[in-house]
CSV table of C-alpha atoms in Angstrom, one decimal:
chain,number,residue,atom,x,y,z
A,11,UNK,CA,-152.9,-32.5,16.1
A,12,UNK,CA,-156.0,-30.3,16.3
A,13,UNK,CA,-154.0,-27.4,14.9
A,14,UNK,CA,-152.8,-29.6,12.0
A,15,UNK,CA,-156.4,-30.5,11.2
A,16,UNK,CA,-157.5,-26.8,11.4
A,17,UNK,CA,-154.8,-25.9,8.9
A,18,UNK,CA,-155.8,-28.7,6.6
A,19,UNK,CA,-159.4,-27.6,6.7
A,20,UNK,CA,-158.3,-24.1,5.9
A,21,UNK,CA,-156.3,-25.3,2.9
A,22,UNK,CA,-159.3,-27.2,1.6
A,23,UNK,CA,-161.5,-24.1,2.0
A,24,UNK,CA,-158.9,-22.0,0.0
A,25,UNK,CA,-158.7,-24.7,-2.7
A,26,UNK,CA,-162.4,-25.2,-2.9
A,27,UNK,CA,-162.1,-29.0,-2.9
A,28,UNK,CA,-165.0,-31.0,-1.4
A,29,UNK,CA,-164.3,-33.6,1.2
A,30,UNK,CA,-165.9,-37.0,0.2
A,31,UNK,CA,-165.6,-40.7,1.2
A,32,UNK,CA,-165.6,-44.1,-0.5
A,33,UNK,CA,-166.1,-47.6,0.8
A,34,UNK,CA,-162.9,-49.6,-0.1
A,35,UNK,CA,-161.4,-53.0,0.3
A,36,UNK,CA,-157.9,-53.2,1.9
A,37,UNK,CA,-155.4,-54.7,-0.5
A,38,UNK,CA,-152.1,-54.1,1.3
A,39,UNK,CA,-150.9,-52.7,4.7
A,40,UNK,CA,-147.6,-50.9,5.3
A,41,UNK,CA,-147.4,-50.6,9.0
A,42,UNK,CA,-143.9,-48.9,9.0
A,43,UNK,CA,-145.2,-46.1,6.8
A,44,UNK,CA,-148.6,-46.2,8.4
A,45,UNK,CA,-150.4,-46.4,5.1
A,46,UNK,CA,-152.6,-48.9,3.2
A,47,UNK,CA,-153.6,-49.6,-0.4
A,48,UNK,CA,-157.3,-49.8,-0.9
A,49,UNK,CA,-159.7,-50.4,-3.9
A,50,UNK,CA,-163.2,-48.8,-4.1
A,51,UNK,CA,-165.9,-51.5,-4.1
A,52,UNK,CA,-167.8,-49.5,-6.7
A,53,UNK,CA,-165.6,-48.7,-9.7
A,54,UNK,CA,-162.2,-47.0,-9.6
A,55,UNK,CA,-158.6,-48.2,-9.4
A,56,UNK,CA,-156.6,-49.0,-6.3
A,57,UNK,CA,-155.8,-46.0,-4.1
A,58,UNK,CA,-152.2,-46.1,-3.0
A,59,UNK,CA,-150.7,-44.8,0.3
A,60,UNK,CA,-154.0,-44.1,2.1
A,61,UNK,CA,-152.9,-42.8,5.5
A,62,UNK,CA,-153.9,-44.5,8.7
A,63,UNK,CA,-153.8,-41.0,10.4
A,64,UNK,CA,-155.2,-37.8,9.1
A,65,UNK,CA,-151.9,-36.0,9.6
A,66,UNK,CA,-148.9,-37.1,7.5
A,67,UNK,CA,-145.6,-38.5,8.8
A,68,UNK,CA,-146.8,-38.9,12.4
A,69,UNK,CA,-144.9,-41.3,14.6
A,70,UNK,CA,-147.2,-40.7,17.6
A,71,UNK,CA,-150.9,-41.0,18.3
A,72,UNK,CA,-153.4,-43.7,17.9
A,73,UNK,CA,-153.8,-45.8,14.7
A,74,UNK,CA,-156.0,-48.8,13.8
A,75,UNK,CA,-154.3,-51.3,11.4
A,76,UNK,CA,-157.0,-53.0,9.3
A,77,UNK,CA,-156.9,-56.6,8.2
A,78,UNK,CA,-156.1,-57.2,4.5
A,79,UNK,CA,-159.4,-58.0,2.7
A,80,UNK,CA,-161.6,-56.0,5.2
A,81,UNK,CA,-163.6,-53.0,4.3
A,82,UNK,CA,-162.8,-49.4,5.3
A,83,UNK,CA,-164.1,-45.9,4.6
A,84,UNK,CA,-161.5,-43.8,2.9
A,85,UNK,CA,-162.0,-40.0,3.2
A,86,UNK,CA,-160.5,-37.7,0.5
A,87,UNK,CA,-159.2,-34.2,1.1
A,88,UNK,CA,-158.5,-34.0,-2.6
A,89,UNK,CA,-157.9,-36.4,-5.5
A,90,UNK,CA,-154.4,-37.3,-4.2
A,91,UNK,CA,-154.7,-37.1,-0.5
A,92,UNK,CA,-156.8,-39.6,1.6
A,93,UNK,CA,-156.9,-41.3,5.0
A,94,UNK,CA,-158.8,-44.2,6.5
A,95,UNK,CA,-161.7,-42.7,8.5
A,96,UNK,CA,-163.5,-46.0,9.6
A,97,UNK,CA,-162.8,-49.7,9.4
A,98,UNK,CA,-164.6,-53.0,10.0
A,99,UNK,CA,-161.9,-55.6,11.1
A,100,UNK,CA,-158.7,-54.5,12.7
A,101,UNK,CA,-155.6,-56.8,13.2
A,102,UNK,CA,-153.7,-54.3,15.4
A,103,UNK,CA,-154.1,-51.1,17.4
A,104,UNK,CA,-151.0,-49.0,18.1
A,105,UNK,CA,-150.8,-46.1,20.6
A,106,UNK,CA,-147.6,-44.1,20.9
A,107,UNK,CA,-147.2,-41.3,23.5
A,108,UNK,CA,-143.5,-40.3,23.9
A,109,UNK,CA,-141.7,-43.3,25.3
A,110,UNK,CA,-144.9,-45.2,26.1
A,111,UNK,CA,-146.0,-47.7,23.4
A,112,UNK,CA,-149.2,-49.8,23.5
A,113,UNK,CA,-149.9,-52.6,21.0
A,114,UNK,CA,-153.0,-54.6,20.8
A,115,UNK,CA,-152.6,-57.6,18.4
A,116,UNK,CA,-155.5,-59.7,17.4
A,117,UNK,CA,-154.4,-61.9,14.4
A,118,UNK,CA,-156.6,-64.5,12.9
A,119,UNK,CA,-155.7,-68.1,11.7
A,120,UNK,CA,-152.5,-70.1,11.8
A,121,UNK,CA,-152.9,-70.7,15.6
A,122,UNK,CA,-151.9,-67.1,16.4
A,123,UNK,CA,-153.1,-65.7,19.7
A,124,UNK,CA,-154.1,-62.2,20.8
A,125,UNK,CA,-151.4,-60.3,22.6
A,126,UNK,CA,-151.3,-57.0,24.5
A,127,UNK,CA,-147.8,-55.4,24.8
A,128,UNK,CA,-146.8,-52.3,26.7
A,129,UNK,CA,-143.3,-50.8,26.4
A,130,UNK,CA,-141.7,-47.9,28.3
A,131,UNK,CA,-138.8,-46.9,26.0
A,132,UNK,CA,-137.7,-47.2,22.4
A,133,UNK,CA,-140.2,-49.4,20.6
A,134,UNK,CA,-137.3,-51.2,18.8
A,135,UNK,CA,-135.3,-51.7,22.0
A,136,UNK,CA,-135.8,-55.4,23.1
A,137,UNK,CA,-134.4,-54.7,26.6
A,138,UNK,CA,-136.6,-51.8,27.5
A,139,UNK,CA,-139.2,-52.4,30.3
A,140,UNK,CA,-142.0,-54.5,28.7
A,141,UNK,CA,-145.3,-56.0,29.8
A,142,UNK,CA,-146.7,-58.7,27.5
A,143,UNK,CA,-150.0,-60.4,28.1
A,144,UNK,CA,-151.3,-63.4,26.2
A,145,UNK,CA,-154.3,-65.7,26.8
A,146,UNK,CA,-152.4,-68.1,29.0
A,147,UNK,CA,-149.2,-66.3,29.8
A,148,UNK,CA,-148.1,-62.9,31.2
A,149,UNK,CA,-144.4,-61.8,30.9
A,150,UNK,CA,-142.7,-58.8,32.5
A,151,UNK,CA,-139.2,-58.0,31.3
A,152,UNK,CA,-136.6,-55.3,32.2
A,153,UNK,CA,-133.3,-55.7,30.5
A,154,UNK,CA,-132.2,-59.4,30.8
A,155,UNK,CA,-134.4,-60.0,33.9
A,156,UNK,CA,-137.9,-61.4,33.2
A,157,UNK,CA,-140.8,-62.9,35.1
A,158,UNK,CA,-143.1,-65.3,33.3
A,159,UNK,CA,-146.5,-66.4,34.7
A,160,UNK,CA,-148.2,-69.2,32.9
A,161,UNK,CA,-151.1,-71.5,33.4
A,162,UNK,CA,-151.0,-75.0,31.9
A,163,UNK,CA,-154.3,-75.4,29.9
A,164,UNK,CA,-154.3,-79.2,30.3
A,165,UNK,CA,-153.6,-79.5,34.0
A,166,UNK,CA,-154.6,-76.1,35.2
A,167,UNK,CA,-151.4,-75.8,37.2
A,168,UNK,CA,-149.8,-72.4,37.6
A,169,UNK,CA,-146.1,-71.8,36.8
A,170,UNK,CA,-143.9,-68.8,37.6
A,171,UNK,CA,-140.4,-68.6,36.0
A,172,UNK,CA,-137.9,-65.9,37.0
A,173,UNK,CA,-134.9,-65.5,34.7
A,174,UNK,CA,-131.7,-63.4,35.0
A,175,UNK,CA,-130.3,-63.6,31.5
A,176,UNK,CA,-131.3,-64.9,28.1
A,177,UNK,CA,-128.8,-67.7,27.6
A,178,UNK,CA,-129.4,-71.4,28.6
A,179,UNK,CA,-126.8,-71.1,31.4
A,180,UNK,CA,-128.5,-68.1,33.0
A,181,UNK,CA,-129.7,-68.6,36.6
A,182,UNK,CA,-133.5,-69.1,36.9
A,183,UNK,CA,-136.1,-70.0,39.5
A,184,UNK,CA,-139.2,-72.0,38.7
A,185,UNK,CA,-142.3,-72.2,41.0
A,186,UNK,CA,-145.2,-74.5,40.4
A,187,UNK,CA,-148.2,-75.7,42.5
A,188,UNK,CA,-146.0,-78.5,44.0
A,189,UNK,CA,-142.4,-77.2,44.1
A,190,UNK,CA,-139.8,-74.5,43.8
A,191,UNK,CA,-136.7,-75.2,41.7
A,192,UNK,CA,-133.5,-73.3,41.3
A,193,UNK,CA,-131.3,-73.7,38.2
A,194,UNK,CA,-127.9,-72.5,37.0
A,195,UNK,CA,-127.5,-73.9,33.5
A,196,UNK,CA,-128.2,-77.6,33.7
A,197,UNK,CA,-127.6,-77.8,37.5
A,198,UNK,CA,-130.6,-77.7,39.8
A,199,UNK,CA,-131.1,-77.7,43.5
A,200,UNK,CA,-130.7,-80.9,45.4
A,201,UNK,CA,-133.8,-82.5,46.9
A,202,UNK,CA,-132.6,-82.7,50.5
A,203,UNK,CA,-135.3,-85.2,51.5
A,204,UNK,CA,-134.2,-87.7,48.9
A,205,UNK,CA,-130.6,-87.0,49.8
A,206,UNK,CA,-131.4,-87.8,53.5
A,207,UNK,CA,-133.0,-91.1,52.5
A,208,UNK,CA,-129.9,-92.1,50.5
A,209,UNK,CA,-127.5,-91.0,53.3
A,210,UNK,CA,-129.6,-93.0,55.8
A,211,UNK,CA,-129.3,-96.2,53.8
A,212,UNK,CA,-125.5,-95.7,53.7
A,213,UNK,CA,-125.4,-95.0,57.5
A,214,UNK,CA,-127.6,-98.1,58.3
A,215,UNK,CA,-125.4,-100.3,56.2
A,216,UNK,CA,-122.3,-99.1,57.9
A,217,UNK,CA,-123.8,-99.6,61.4
A,218,UNK,CA,-125.0,-103.1,60.7
A,219,UNK,CA,-122.2,-104.5,58.5
A,220,UNK,CA,-119.7,-106.9,60.1
A,221,UNK,CA,-116.3,-107.5,58.5
A,222,UNK,CA,-114.2,-110.5,59.5
A,223,UNK,CA,-110.4,-110.2,59.1
A,224,UNK,CA,-107.4,-112.4,59.9
A,225,UNK,CA,-104.9,-111.3,62.5
A,226,UNK,CA,-101.5,-112.6,63.7
A,227,UNK,CA,-101.2,-114.1,67.2
A,228,UNK,CA,-98.1,-114.7,69.3
A,229,UNK,CA,-98.1,-118.3,68.2
A,230,UNK,CA,-98.0,-117.3,64.6
A,231,UNK,CA,-101.2,-119.0,63.9
A,232,UNK,CA,-103.9,-117.1,62.0
A,233,UNK,CA,-106.9,-115.9,64.0
A,234,UNK,CA,-110.1,-114.0,63.0
A,235,UNK,CA,-111.7,-110.9,64.4
A,236,UNK,CA,-115.0,-109.2,63.6
A,237,UNK,CA,-114.8,-105.4,63.0
A,238,UNK,CA,-117.8,-103.1,63.2
A,239,UNK,CA,-118.3,-99.4,62.9
A,240,UNK,CA,-120.8,-96.8,64.2
A,241,UNK,CA,-121.8,-93.6,62.3
A,242,UNK,CA,-124.2,-91.1,63.9
A,243,UNK,CA,-127.4,-90.5,62.0
A,244,UNK,CA,-127.6,-87.4,59.9
A,245,UNK,CA,-130.5,-84.9,59.8
A,246,UNK,CA,-131.6,-82.5,57.0
A,247,UNK,CA,-130.2,-79.6,59.1
A,248,UNK,CA,-126.8,-81.2,58.8
A,249,UNK,CA,-126.5,-80.5,55.1
A,250,UNK,CA,-129.1,-77.9,54.4
A,251,UNK,CA,-128.2,-74.3,53.5
A,252,UNK,CA,-128.1,-71.9,56.4
A,253,UNK,CA,-130.4,-69.2,54.8
A,254,UNK,CA,-132.2,-71.0,52.0
A,255,UNK,CA,-134.4,-73.7,53.4
A,256,UNK,CA,-136.1,-76.7,51.8
A,257,UNK,CA,-139.8,-77.0,52.3
A,258,UNK,CA,-141.6,-79.9,50.6
A,259,UNK,CA,-145.4,-79.7,50.0
A,260,UNK,CA,-147.3,-81.6,52.7
A,261,UNK,CA,-149.5,-84.4,51.4
A,262,UNK,CA,-153.0,-84.8,52.7
């Protein structure tokens, strides 16, 4: 980049053009082309395609994307060639270094929040390793696997969500201050404590219930007999997974 600037200065020296600047108001931003349209605040028509970098057609380096309506200093190399040298309010900062891409987004209005995004790979590849930080949420993604860490602003509770896939039926694990939940689609993990309570009620009923039936005797007359049954009590260990244990939060 330094060499490109030296060559540009040499060209200016050969042409005899004087470098000068104007304070302008930003009218339009074309982030894809890395240019803006700006109008001088003192006379003059709108200046089209003012570069956000001194060097033309660069896809790498550091650029500051100004907010529409803000004021910038536009520096001219000649009447037809200018770039933004300084700015007052920026909506976005982009840094591209090979496969590493950093984006600082600070939008205003419409409930939008500031976001920091770092990608290691093609900027347009949605599956490349990505780190995204918002005010109340941090997300790390690699392919279809993602970890989301979030804090509920109303309750203050923390939440960690691990996903393996992007569709509703993908397996995921959710961890909060009070519990850990596993899901595969709409199916979640069974609460074994509640299951034990239900099974205990069934066992107690079976062990205390008496059923009276009629039986035949040798005289042919009907007789009655009371039948009872006994079922051993069940513990959590009887139906808990061998390697994945259930641990409920202890109450004070």
